[in-house]
PDB file of C-alpha atoms in Angstrom:
ATOM      1  CA  UNK A   1      13.936   5.945  28.416  1.00  0.00           C
ATOM      2  CA  UNK A   2      10.530   7.570  28.936  1.00  0.00           C
ATOM      3  CA  UNK A   3      11.843   9.458  31.981  1.00  0.00           C
ATOM      4  CA  UNK A   4      14.863  10.741  30.062  1.00  0.00           C
ATOM      5  CA  UNK A   5      12.683  11.779  27.136  1.00  0.00           C
ATOM      6  CA  UNK A   6      10.338  13.675  29.461  1.00  0.00           C
ATOM      7  CA  UNK A   7      13.258  15.323  31.280  1.00  0.00           C
ATOM      8  CA  UNK A   8      14.944  16.360  28.034  1.00  0.00           C
ATOM      9  CA  UNK A   9      11.725  17.764  26.603  1.00  0.00           C
ATOM     10  CA  UNK A  10      10.335  19.706  29.559  1.00  0.00           C
ATOM     11  CA  UNK A  11      13.026  20.293  32.163  1.00  0.00           C
ATOM     12  CA  UNK A  12      13.752  24.000  32.634  1.00  0.00           C
ATOM     13  CA  UNK A  13      17.081  25.162  34.050  1.00  0.00           C
ATOM     14  CA  UNK A  14      19.308  28.228  34.075  1.00  0.00           C
ATOM     15  CA  UNK A  15      20.174  27.794  30.399  1.00  0.00           C
ATOM     16  CA  UNK A  16      16.738  29.044  29.423  1.00  0.00           C
ATOM     17  CA  UNK A  17      17.682  32.671  30.172  1.00  0.00           C
ATOM     18  CA  UNK A  18      20.771  32.569  27.952  1.00  0.00           C
ATOM     19  CA  UNK A  19      18.730  30.823  25.278  1.00  0.00           C
ATOM     20  CA  UNK A  20      15.870  33.326  25.349  1.00  0.00           C
ATOM     21  CA  UNK A  21      18.311  36.243  25.289  1.00  0.00           C
ATOM     22  CA  UNK A  22      19.684  35.169  21.913  1.00  0.00           C
ATOM     23  CA  UNK A  23      16.384  33.847  20.579  1.00  0.00           C
ATOM     24  CA  UNK A  24      14.379  37.004  21.283  1.00  0.00           C
ATOM     25  CA  UNK A  25      16.899  39.786  20.711  1.00  0.00           C
ATOM     26  CA  UNK A  26      19.422  38.402  18.193  1.00  0.00           C
ATOM     27  CA  UNK A  27      17.555  36.637  15.378  1.00  0.00           C
ATOM     28  CA  UNK A  28      19.597  33.819  13.864  1.00  0.00           C
ATOM     29  CA  UNK A  29      22.357  33.960  16.493  1.00  0.00           C
ATOM     30  CA  UNK A  30      21.117  30.924  18.426  1.00  0.00           C
ATOM     31  CA  UNK A  31      21.171  28.840  15.245  1.00  0.00           C
ATOM     32  CA  UNK A  32      24.681  30.128  14.485  1.00  0.00           C
ATOM     33  CA  UNK A  33      25.846  29.028  17.925  1.00  0.00           C
ATOM     34  CA  UNK A  34      24.476  25.556  17.234  1.00  0.00           C
ATOM     35  CA  UNK A  35      26.277  25.403  13.870  1.00  0.00           C
ATOM     36  CA  UNK A  36      29.546  26.401  15.563  1.00  0.00           C
ATOM     37  CA  UNK A  37      29.098  23.550  18.054  1.00  0.00           C
ATOM     38  CA  UNK A  38      28.668  25.906  21.037  1.00  0.00           C
ATOM     39  CA  UNK A  39      25.612  24.222  22.511  1.00  0.00           C
ATOM     40  CA  UNK A  40      26.335  23.498  26.178  1.00  0.00           C
ATOM     41  CA  UNK A  41      25.115  26.909  27.390  1.00  0.00           C
ATOM     42  CA  UNK A  42      21.759  26.701  25.610  1.00  0.00           C
ATOM     43  CA  UNK A  43      18.576  24.646  25.790  1.00  0.00           C
ATOM     44  CA  UNK A  44      18.058  21.837  23.317  1.00  0.00           C
ATOM     45  CA  UNK A  45      16.154  23.110  20.237  1.00  0.00           C
ATOM     46  CA  UNK A  46      13.665  20.246  20.538  1.00  0.00           C
ATOM     47  CA  UNK A  47      13.021  20.962  24.220  1.00  0.00           C
ATOM     48  CA  UNK A  48      12.555  24.661  23.527  1.00  0.00           C
ATOM     49  CA  UNK A  49      10.231  23.995  20.611  1.00  0.00           C
ATOM     50  CA  UNK A  50       8.055  21.474  22.463  1.00  0.00           C
ATOM     51  CA  UNK A  51       7.665  23.759  25.466  1.00  0.00           C
ATOM     52  CA  UNK A  52       6.696  26.866  23.440  1.00  0.00           C
ATOM     53  CA  UNK A  53       4.448  24.835  21.137  1.00  0.00           C
ATOM     54  CA  UNK A  54       2.595  23.400  24.124  1.00  0.00           C
ATOM     55  CA  UNK A  55       2.109  26.855  25.652  1.00  0.00           C
ATOM     56  CA  UNK A  56       1.010  28.426  22.349  1.00  0.00           C
ATOM     57  CA  UNK A  57      -1.652  25.839  21.556  1.00  0.00           C
ATOM     58  CA  UNK A  58      -2.929  25.915  25.130  1.00  0.00           C
ATOM     59  CA  UNK A  59      -3.347  29.686  24.830  1.00  0.00           C
ATOM     60  CA  UNK A  60      -4.983  29.293  21.403  1.00  0.00           C
ATOM     61  CA  UNK A  61      -7.443  26.737  22.753  1.00  0.00           C
ATOM     62  CA  UNK A  62      -8.200  28.926  25.767  1.00  0.00           C
ATOM     63  CA  UNK A  63      -8.811  32.071  23.698  1.00  0.00           C
ATOM     64  CA  UNK A  64     -11.174  30.421  21.241  1.00  0.00           C
ATOM     65  CA  UNK A  65     -14.825  31.440  21.627  1.00  0.00           C
ATOM     66  CA  UNK A  66     -17.048  28.952  23.417  1.00  0.00           C
ATOM     67  CA  UNK A  67     -19.374  28.733  20.426  1.00  0.00           C
ATOM     68  CA  UNK A  68     -18.291  28.900  16.783  1.00  0.00           C
ATOM     69  CA  UNK A  69     -21.770  29.518  15.411  1.00  0.00           C
ATOM     70  CA  UNK A  70     -25.374  29.157  16.484  1.00  0.00           C
ATOM     71  CA  UNK A  71     -27.023  26.398  14.430  1.00  0.00           C
ATOM     72  CA  UNK A  72     -30.465  27.564  15.490  1.00  0.00           C
ATOM     73  CA  UNK A  73     -30.109  30.452  13.022  1.00  0.00           C
ATOM     74  CA  UNK A  74     -32.115  29.561   9.920  1.00  0.00           C
ATOM     75  CA  UNK A  75     -31.316  30.396   6.316  1.00  0.00           C
ATOM     76  CA  UNK A  76     -34.767  31.765   5.465  1.00  0.00           C
ATOM     77  CA  UNK A  77     -36.609  34.893   6.443  1.00  0.00           C
ATOM     78  CA  UNK A  78     -39.975  35.147   8.220  1.00  0.00           C
ATOM     79  CA  UNK A  79     -41.860  35.730   4.939  1.00  0.00           C
ATOM     80  CA  UNK A  80     -40.043  33.050   2.971  1.00  0.00           C
ATOM     81  CA  UNK A  81     -41.129  29.441   2.604  1.00  0.00           C
ATOM     82  CA  UNK A  82     -38.922  27.183   4.700  1.00  0.00           C
ATOM     83  CA  UNK A  83     -36.616  24.736   2.980  1.00  0.00           C
ATOM     84  CA  UNK A  84     -37.191  21.022   3.471  1.00  0.00           C
ATOM     85  CA  UNK A  85     -34.188  18.759   3.190  1.00  0.00           C
ATOM     86  CA  UNK A  86     -36.297  15.812   2.058  1.00  0.00           C
ATOM     87  CA  UNK A  87     -37.328  17.891  -0.973  1.00  0.00           C
ATOM     88  CA  UNK A  88     -33.703  18.526  -1.893  1.00  0.00           C
ATOM     89  CA  UNK A  89     -32.216  15.055  -1.477  1.00  0.00           C
ATOM     90  CA  UNK A  90     -33.530  11.578  -2.228  1.00  0.00           C
ATOM     91  CA  UNK A  91     -33.582   8.577   0.069  1.00  0.00           C
ATOM     92  CA  UNK A  92     -31.044   6.888  -2.199  1.00  0.00           C
ATOM     93  CA  UNK A  93     -28.651   9.816  -1.830  1.00  0.00           C
ATOM     94  CA  UNK A  94     -29.026   9.813   1.952  1.00  0.00           C
ATOM     95  CA  UNK A  95     -28.467   6.051   1.978  1.00  0.00           C
ATOM     96  CA  UNK A  96     -25.284   6.488  -0.081  1.00  0.00           C
ATOM     97  CA  UNK A  97     -24.062   9.101   2.404  1.00  0.00           C
ATOM     98  CA  UNK A  98     -24.757   6.885   5.407  1.00  0.00           C
ATOM     99  CA  UNK A  99     -23.099   3.878   3.716  1.00  0.00           C
ATOM    100  CA  UNK A 100     -19.844   5.853   3.522  1.00  0.00           C
ATOM    101  CA  UNK A 101     -19.863   6.660   7.246  1.00  0.00           C
ATOM    102  CA  UNK A 102     -19.091   4.806  10.440  1.00  0.00           C
ATOM    103  CA  UNK A 103     -22.053   3.952  12.731  1.00  0.00           C
ATOM    104  CA  UNK A 104     -21.395   6.871  15.070  1.00  0.00           C
ATOM    105  CA  UNK A 105     -21.376   9.294  12.111  1.00  0.00           C
ATOM    106  CA  UNK A 106     -24.667   7.805  10.872  1.00  0.00           C
ATOM    107  CA  UNK A 107     -26.255   8.699  14.230  1.00  0.00           C
ATOM    108  CA  UNK A 108     -24.865  12.219  13.862  1.00  0.00           C
ATOM    109  CA  UNK A 109     -26.463  12.547  10.422  1.00  0.00           C
ATOM    110  CA  UNK A 110     -29.805  11.530  11.963  1.00  0.00           C
ATOM    111  CA  UNK A 111     -29.301  14.132  14.713  1.00  0.00           C
ATOM    112  CA  UNK A 112     -28.639  16.810  12.087  1.00  0.00           C
ATOM    113  CA  UNK A 113     -31.766  15.825  10.140  1.00  0.00           C
ATOM    114  CA  UNK A 114     -33.806  16.199  13.334  1.00  0.00           C
ATOM    115  CA  UNK A 115     -32.776  19.852  13.735  1.00  0.00           C
ATOM    116  CA  UNK A 116     -35.103  22.737  12.804  1.00  0.00           C
ATOM    117  CA  UNK A 117     -35.844  23.395   9.148  1.00  0.00           C
ATOM    118  CA  UNK A 118     -33.503  25.971   7.677  1.00  0.00           C
ATOM    119  CA  UNK A 119     -30.600  25.384  10.080  1.00  0.00           C
ATOM    120  CA  UNK A 120     -27.154  25.676   8.538  1.00  0.00           C
ATOM    121  CA  UNK A 121     -26.059  22.105   9.194  1.00  0.00           C
ATOM    122  CA  UNK A 122     -29.358  20.554   8.065  1.00  0.00           C
ATOM    123  CA  UNK A 123     -29.380  22.404   4.750  1.00  0.00           C
ATOM    124  CA  UNK A 124     -25.765  21.520   4.017  1.00  0.00           C
ATOM    125  CA  UNK A 125     -26.469  17.762   4.072  1.00  0.00           C
ATOM    126  CA  UNK A 126     -27.947  17.544   0.522  1.00  0.00           C
ATOM    127  CA  UNK A 127     -24.715  18.832  -0.989  1.00  0.00           C
ATOM    128  CA  UNK A 128     -22.709  16.339   1.072  1.00  0.00           C
ATOM    129  CA  UNK A 129     -25.016  13.471   0.116  1.00  0.00           C
ATOM    130  CA  UNK A 130     -24.739  14.303  -3.564  1.00  0.00           C
ATOM    131  CA  UNK A 131     -20.980  14.470  -3.298  1.00  0.00           C
ATOM    132  CA  UNK A 132     -20.997  10.832  -2.161  1.00  0.00           C
ATOM    133  CA  UNK A 133     -23.833   9.674  -4.420  1.00  0.00           C
ATOM    134  CA  UNK A 134     -22.621  11.229  -7.686  1.00  0.00           C
ATOM    135  CA  UNK A 135     -19.110  12.478  -6.781  1.00  0.00           C
ATOM    136  CA  UNK A 136     -20.663  15.859  -7.532  1.00  0.00           C
ATOM    137  CA  UNK A 137     -21.771  18.217  -4.717  1.00  0.00           C
ATOM    138  CA  UNK A 138     -24.468  19.764  -6.933  1.00  0.00           C
ATOM    139  CA  UNK A 139     -25.672  16.581  -8.615  1.00  0.00           C
ATOM    140  CA  UNK A 140     -28.771  16.242 -10.813  1.00  0.00           C
ATOM    141  CA  UNK A 141     -32.077  17.864  -9.991  1.00  0.00           C
ATOM    142  CA  UNK A 142     -34.702  15.615  -8.454  1.00  0.00           C
ATOM    143  CA  UNK A 143     -37.790  14.804 -10.506  1.00  0.00           C
ATOM    144  CA  UNK A 144     -40.867  16.765  -9.448  1.00  0.00           C
ATOM    145  CA  UNK A 145     -44.604  16.236  -9.850  1.00  0.00           C
ATOM    146  CA  UNK A 146     -44.722  18.895 -12.551  1.00  0.00           C
ATOM    147  CA  UNK A 147     -41.964  17.162 -14.494  1.00  0.00           C
ATOM    148  CA  UNK A 148     -42.337  13.523 -13.559  1.00  0.00           C
ATOM    149  CA  UNK A 149     -40.569  12.265 -16.681  1.00  0.00           C
ATOM    150  CA  UNK A 150     -37.334  14.096 -15.900  1.00  0.00           C
ATOM    151  CA  UNK A 151     -34.508  11.557 -15.725  1.00  0.00           C
ATOM    152  CA  UNK A 152     -32.809  11.072 -12.376  1.00  0.00           C
ATOM    153  CA  UNK A 153     -29.186   9.958 -12.439  1.00  0.00           C
ATOM    154  CA  UNK A 154     -28.427   6.631 -10.815  1.00  0.00           C
ATOM    155  CA  UNK A 155     -26.583   6.724  -7.525  1.00  0.00           C
ATOM    156  CA  UNK A 156     -23.067   5.362  -7.886  1.00  0.00           C
ATOM    157  CA  UNK A 157     -22.649   1.930  -6.351  1.00  0.00           C
ATOM    158  CA  UNK A 158     -18.855   1.919  -6.160  1.00  0.00           C
ATOM    159  CA  UNK A 159     -17.622   2.906  -2.669  1.00  0.00           C
ATOM    160  CA  UNK A 160     -16.005   6.328  -2.306  1.00  0.00           C
ATOM    161  CA  UNK A 161     -12.246   6.501  -1.992  1.00  0.00           C
ATOM    162  CA  UNK A 162     -10.348   6.904   1.252  1.00  0.00           C
ATOM    163  CA  UNK A 163      -9.843  10.662   0.887  1.00  0.00           C
ATOM    164  CA  UNK A 164     -13.503  11.304   0.080  1.00  0.00           C
ATOM    165  CA  UNK A 165     -14.674   9.171   3.012  1.00  0.00           C
ATOM    166  CA  UNK A 166     -12.264  10.960   5.341  1.00  0.00           C
ATOM    167  CA  UNK A 167     -13.443  14.352   4.082  1.00  0.00           C
ATOM    168  CA  UNK A 168     -17.139  13.482   4.429  1.00  0.00           C
ATOM    169  CA  UNK A 169     -16.593  12.054   7.915  1.00  0.00           C
ATOM    170  CA  UNK A 170     -14.830  15.235   9.006  1.00  0.00           C
ATOM    171  CA  UNK A 171     -17.551  17.467   7.560  1.00  0.00           C
ATOM    172  CA  UNK A 172     -20.273  15.472   9.334  1.00  0.00           C
ATOM    173  CA  UNK A 173     -18.385  15.876  12.632  1.00  0.00           C
ATOM    174  CA  UNK A 174     -17.999  19.594  11.939  1.00  0.00           C
ATOM    175  CA  UNK A 175     -21.703  20.046  11.161  1.00  0.00           C
ATOM    176  CA  UNK A 176     -22.773  18.002  14.182  1.00  0.00           C
ATOM    177  CA  UNK A 177     -20.647  19.816  16.775  1.00  0.00           C
ATOM    178  CA  UNK A 178     -18.240  22.463  15.413  1.00  0.00           C
ATOM    179  CA  UNK A 179     -16.954  23.381  18.876  1.00  0.00           C
ATOM    180  CA  UNK A 180     -15.752  19.854  19.710  1.00  0.00           C
ATOM    181  CA  UNK A 181     -14.416  19.413  16.167  1.00  0.00           C
ATOM    182  CA  UNK A 182     -12.376  22.609  16.397  1.00  0.00           C
ATOM    183  CA  UNK A 183     -10.930  21.652  19.779  1.00  0.00           C
ATOM    184  CA  UNK A 184      -9.908  18.243  18.438  1.00  0.00           C
ATOM    185  CA  UNK A 185      -8.344  19.830  15.395  1.00  0.00           C
ATOM    186  CA  UNK A 186      -6.298  22.223  17.523  1.00  0.00           C
ATOM    187  CA  UNK A 187      -5.244  19.240  19.613  1.00  0.00           C
ATOM    188  CA  UNK A 188      -3.796  17.602  16.477  1.00  0.00           C
ATOM    189  CA  UNK A 189      -2.172  20.729  15.053  1.00  0.00           C
ATOM    190  CA  UNK A 190       0.975  20.660  17.258  1.00  0.00           C
ATOM    191  CA  UNK A 191       1.739  17.152  15.983  1.00  0.00           C
ATOM    192  CA  UNK A 192       1.288  18.290  12.388  1.00  0.00           C
ATOM    193  CA  UNK A 193       3.477  21.370  12.877  1.00  0.00           C
ATOM    194  CA  UNK A 194       6.232  19.266  14.443  1.00  0.00           C
ATOM    195  CA  UNK A 195       6.301  16.690  11.649  1.00  0.00           C
ATOM    196  CA  UNK A 196       6.201  19.417   8.974  1.00  0.00           C
ATOM    197  CA  UNK A 197       9.395  21.028  10.290  1.00  0.00           C
ATOM    198  CA  UNK A 198      11.653  18.806   8.113  1.00  0.00           C
ATOM    199  CA  UNK A 199       9.825  20.090   5.026  1.00  0.00           C
ATOM    200  CA  UNK A 200      10.618  23.665   6.057  1.00  0.00           C
ATOM    201  CA  UNK A 201      14.242  22.615   6.532  1.00  0.00           C
ATOM    202  CA  UNK A 202      14.206  21.024   3.074  1.00  0.00           C
ATOM    203  CA  UNK A 203      12.866  24.253   1.541  1.00  0.00           C
ATOM    204  CA  UNK A 204      15.728  26.135   3.217  1.00  0.00           C
ATOM    205  CA  UNK A 205      18.181  23.529   1.942  1.00  0.00           C
ATOM    206  CA  UNK A 206      16.927  24.002  -1.627  1.00  0.00           C
ATOM    207  CA  UNK A 207      17.152  27.799  -1.501  1.00  0.00           C
ATOM    208  CA  UNK A 208      20.550  27.834   0.224  1.00  0.00           C
ATOM    209  CA  UNK A 209      22.133  24.832  -1.496  1.00  0.00           C
ATOM    210  CA  UNK A 210      25.343  26.728  -2.251  1.00  0.00           C
ATOM    211  CA  UNK A 211      25.902  27.440   1.449  1.00  0.00           C
ATOM    212  CA  UNK A 212      26.842  23.753   1.927  1.00  0.00           C
ATOM    213  CA  UNK A 213      25.146  23.469   5.299  1.00  0.00           C
ATOM    214  CA  UNK A 214      23.949  20.173   6.702  1.00  0.00           C
ATOM    215  CA  UNK A 215      20.213  19.512   6.751  1.00  0.00           C
ATOM    216  CA  UNK A 216      20.287  19.429  10.564  1.00  0.00           C
ATOM    217  CA  UNK A 217      21.495  23.055  10.569  1.00  0.00           C
ATOM    218  CA  UNK A 218      18.536  24.118   8.433  1.00  0.00           C
ATOM    219  CA  UNK A 219      16.255  22.121  10.726  1.00  0.00           C
ATOM    220  CA  UNK A 220      17.574  23.825  13.861  1.00  0.00           C
ATOM    221  CA  UNK A 221      17.139  27.221  12.187  1.00  0.00           C
ATOM    222  CA  UNK A 222      13.538  26.311  11.289  1.00  0.00           C
ATOM    223  CA  UNK A 223      12.888  25.215  14.884  1.00  0.00           C
ATOM    224  CA  UNK A 224      14.239  28.457  16.314  1.00  0.00           C
ATOM    225  CA  UNK A 225      12.242  30.644  13.917  1.00  0.00           C
ATOM    226  CA  UNK A 226       9.041  28.725  14.522  1.00  0.00           C
ATOM    227  CA  UNK A 227       9.651  28.902  18.282  1.00  0.00           C
ATOM    228  CA  UNK A 228       9.827  32.693  18.085  1.00  0.00           C
ATOM    229  CA  UNK A 229       6.660  32.773  15.966  1.00  0.00           C
ATOM    230  CA  UNK A 230       4.847  30.704  18.613  1.00  0.00           C
ATOM    231  CA  UNK A 231       6.004  33.115  21.325  1.00  0.00           C
ATOM    232  CA  UNK A 232       5.022  36.169  19.276  1.00  0.00           C
ATOM    233  CA  UNK A 233       1.578  34.892  18.260  1.00  0.00           C
ATOM    234  CA  UNK A 234       0.906  33.516  21.738  1.00  0.00           C
ATOM    235  CA  UNK A 235       1.624  36.937  23.216  1.00  0.00           C
ATOM    236  CA  UNK A 236      -0.627  38.531  20.585  1.00  0.00           C
ATOM    237  CA  UNK A 237      -3.488  36.254  21.634  1.00  0.00           C
ATOM    238  CA  UNK A 238      -3.103  37.401  25.240  1.00  0.00           C
ATOM    239  CA  UNK A 239      -3.353  41.096  24.381  1.00  0.00           C
ATOM    240  CA  UNK A 240      -6.473  42.784  25.800  1.00  0.00           C
ATOM    241  CA  UNK A 241      -9.281  44.097  23.624  1.00  0.00           C
ATOM    242  CA  UNK A 242      -9.213  47.730  22.603  1.00  0.00           C
ATOM    243  CA  UNK A 243      -6.988  50.068  20.622  1.00  0.00           C
ATOM    244  CA  UNK A 244      -3.821  49.248  22.547  1.00  0.00           C
ATOM    245  CA  UNK A 245      -4.406  45.519  22.215  1.00  0.00           C
ATOM    246  CA  UNK A 246      -5.103  45.786  18.470  1.00  0.00           C
ATOM    247  CA  UNK A 247      -1.932  47.794  17.892  1.00  0.00           C
ATOM    248  CA  UNK A 248       0.098  45.378  20.007  1.00  0.00           C
ATOM    249  CA  UNK A 249      -1.256  42.389  18.063  1.00  0.00           C
ATOM    250  CA  UNK A 250      -0.438  44.063  14.747  1.00  0.00           C
ATOM    251  CA  UNK A 251       3.081  44.848  15.973  1.00  0.00           C
ATOM    252  CA  UNK A 252       3.691  41.265  17.124  1.00  0.00           C
ATOM    253  CA  UNK A 253       2.454  39.788  13.836  1.00  0.00           C
ATOM    254  CA  UNK A 254       4.679  42.119  11.804  1.00  0.00           C
ATOM    255  CA  UNK A 255       7.570  41.447  14.206  1.00  0.00           C
ATOM    256  CA  UNK A 256       7.321  37.706  13.476  1.00  0.00           C
ATOM    257  CA  UNK A 257       7.805  38.279   9.742  1.00  0.00           C
ATOM    258  CA  UNK A 258      10.640  40.778  10.287  1.00  0.00           C
ATOM    259  CA  UNK A 259      12.309  38.378  12.710  1.00  0.00           C
ATOM    260  CA  UNK A 260      12.240  35.639  10.064  1.00  0.00           C
ATOM    261  CA  UNK A 261      13.921  37.864   7.464  1.00  0.00           C
ATOM    262  CA  UNK A 262      16.569  39.201   9.863  1.00  0.00           C
ATOM    263  CA  UNK A 263      17.325  35.666  11.054  1.00  0.00           C
ATOM    264  CA  UNK A 264      17.721  34.507   7.439  1.00  0.00           C
ATOM    265  CA  UNK A 265      20.183  37.286   6.660  1.00  0.00           C
ATOM    266  CA  UNK A 266      22.226  36.771   9.830  1.00  0.00           C
ATOM    267  CA  UNK A 267      22.373  32.965   9.647  1.00  0.00           C
ATOM    268  CA  UNK A 268      23.020  32.551   5.914  1.00  0.00           C
ATOM    269  CA  UNK A 269      24.964  35.765   5.314  1.00  0.00           C
ATOM    270  CA  UNK A 270      23.257  36.949   2.099  1.00  0.00           C
ATOM    271  CA  UNK A 271      22.433  40.545   1.221  1.00  0.00           C
ATOM    272  CA  UNK A 272      18.981  41.970   1.742  1.00  0.00           C
ATOM    273  CA  UNK A 273      17.820  41.533  -1.871  1.00  0.00           C
ATOM    274  CA  UNK A 274      18.733  37.838  -1.921  1.00  0.00           C
ATOM    275  CA  UNK A 275      17.305  37.382   1.567  1.00  0.00           C
ATOM    276  CA  UNK A 276      13.955  38.918   0.636  1.00  0.00           C
ATOM    277  CA  UNK A 277      13.709  36.840  -2.521  1.00  0.00           C
ATOM    278  CA  UNK A 278      14.758  33.556  -0.903  1.00  0.00           C
ATOM    279  CA  UNK A 279      12.611  34.238   2.141  1.00  0.00           C
ATOM    280  CA  UNK A 280       9.571  34.577  -0.103  1.00  0.00           C
ATOM    281  CA  UNK A 281      10.461  31.377  -2.017  1.00  0.00           C
ATOM    282  CA  UNK A 282      10.893  29.407   1.228  1.00  0.00           C
ATOM    283  CA  UNK A 283       7.518  30.614   2.503  1.00  0.00           C
ATOM    284  CA  UNK A 284       5.887  29.739  -0.824  1.00  0.00           C
ATOM    285  CA  UNK A 285       7.379  26.229  -0.873  1.00  0.00           C
ATOM    286  CA  UNK A 286       6.435  25.644   2.764  1.00  0.00           C
ATOM    287  CA  UNK A 287       2.873  26.859   2.147  1.00  0.00           C
ATOM    288  CA  UNK A 288       2.322  24.128  -0.436  1.00  0.00           C
ATOM    289  CA  UNK A 289       3.330  21.567   2.173  1.00  0.00           C
ATOM    290  CA  UNK A 290       1.541  23.264   5.071  1.00  0.00           C
ATOM    291  CA  UNK A 291      -1.846  23.392   3.330  1.00  0.00           C
ATOM    292  CA  UNK A 292      -1.998  19.624   2.627  1.00  0.00           C
ATOM    293  CA  UNK A 293      -0.654  19.086   6.141  1.00  0.00           C
ATOM    294  CA  UNK A 294      -3.622  20.905   7.638  1.00  0.00           C
ATOM    295  CA  UNK A 295      -5.953  18.883   5.410  1.00  0.00           C
ATOM    296  CA  UNK A 296      -4.377  15.718   6.815  1.00  0.00           C
ATOM    297  CA  UNK A 297      -5.010  17.089  10.311  1.00  0.00           C
ATOM    298  CA  UNK A 298      -8.625  17.694   9.267  1.00  0.00           C
ATOM    299  CA  UNK A 299      -8.925  14.050   8.193  1.00  0.00           C
ATOM    300  CA  UNK A 300      -7.206  12.757  11.319  1.00  0.00           C
ATOM    301  CA  UNK A 301      -9.593  14.824  13.417  1.00  0.00           C
ATOM    302  CA  UNK A 302     -12.490  12.927  11.906  1.00  0.00           C
TER     303      UNK A 302
END
């Protein structure tokens, strides 16, 4: 079974040329062929999607900069008094933060605290600690020597919820090593995109309910469109720097949106006004699923 699954997903044969011909130059036609049960001459939609998705995310990972940001850059100027994290957060707040983390994240918090004063990651920790301690990223002000009678809110003793713990864990990983975090996140994104495809198909089903198409037809259309978008954006990432490369990237990004609209009109047979309106609605509905999906990927990365 594993061999057959691997062969079905990644085997490339002569059908790829016929498939790419329709996919690249006749938007929506490949999905129409599937709906008309003429499938023998073309690659499986799942195989095509998995192959292009793999290539796209490999290119994306390769083109990312080696360093996201330099944490040695401080937030204060040469004539400004340096910030001290211990003056901005109490021991109780730090203890509440560490109690919400796994042991390896606790060590990462200690590593961040050992970094130079004024570094981005070090000065972000008070806000994170207060988010856990008071469920408020800003929290109450600490009592000072000048105002020793100022009340200090009690740290909450109830454990944070699953979503808050997942968020805090991910942020600690991001602050500790943003480069590794970003690579792990990109590694999880193809899985998220694949499992979000049915939601895109459902959005198409809602907008084109009167067309009486099966959900699998909408799903195949979504797979084909997303496959083209992967190819287009992957090619854009490979464009060289300079004026020509910038213009080529802009063209490929615009081409992806135009392809989507042309494919909608050809596959569903509506006029341009209806296509533009429904295309916008589908994108809007999918966005509200895609955004939480990326947040789930963020949590899974942690």
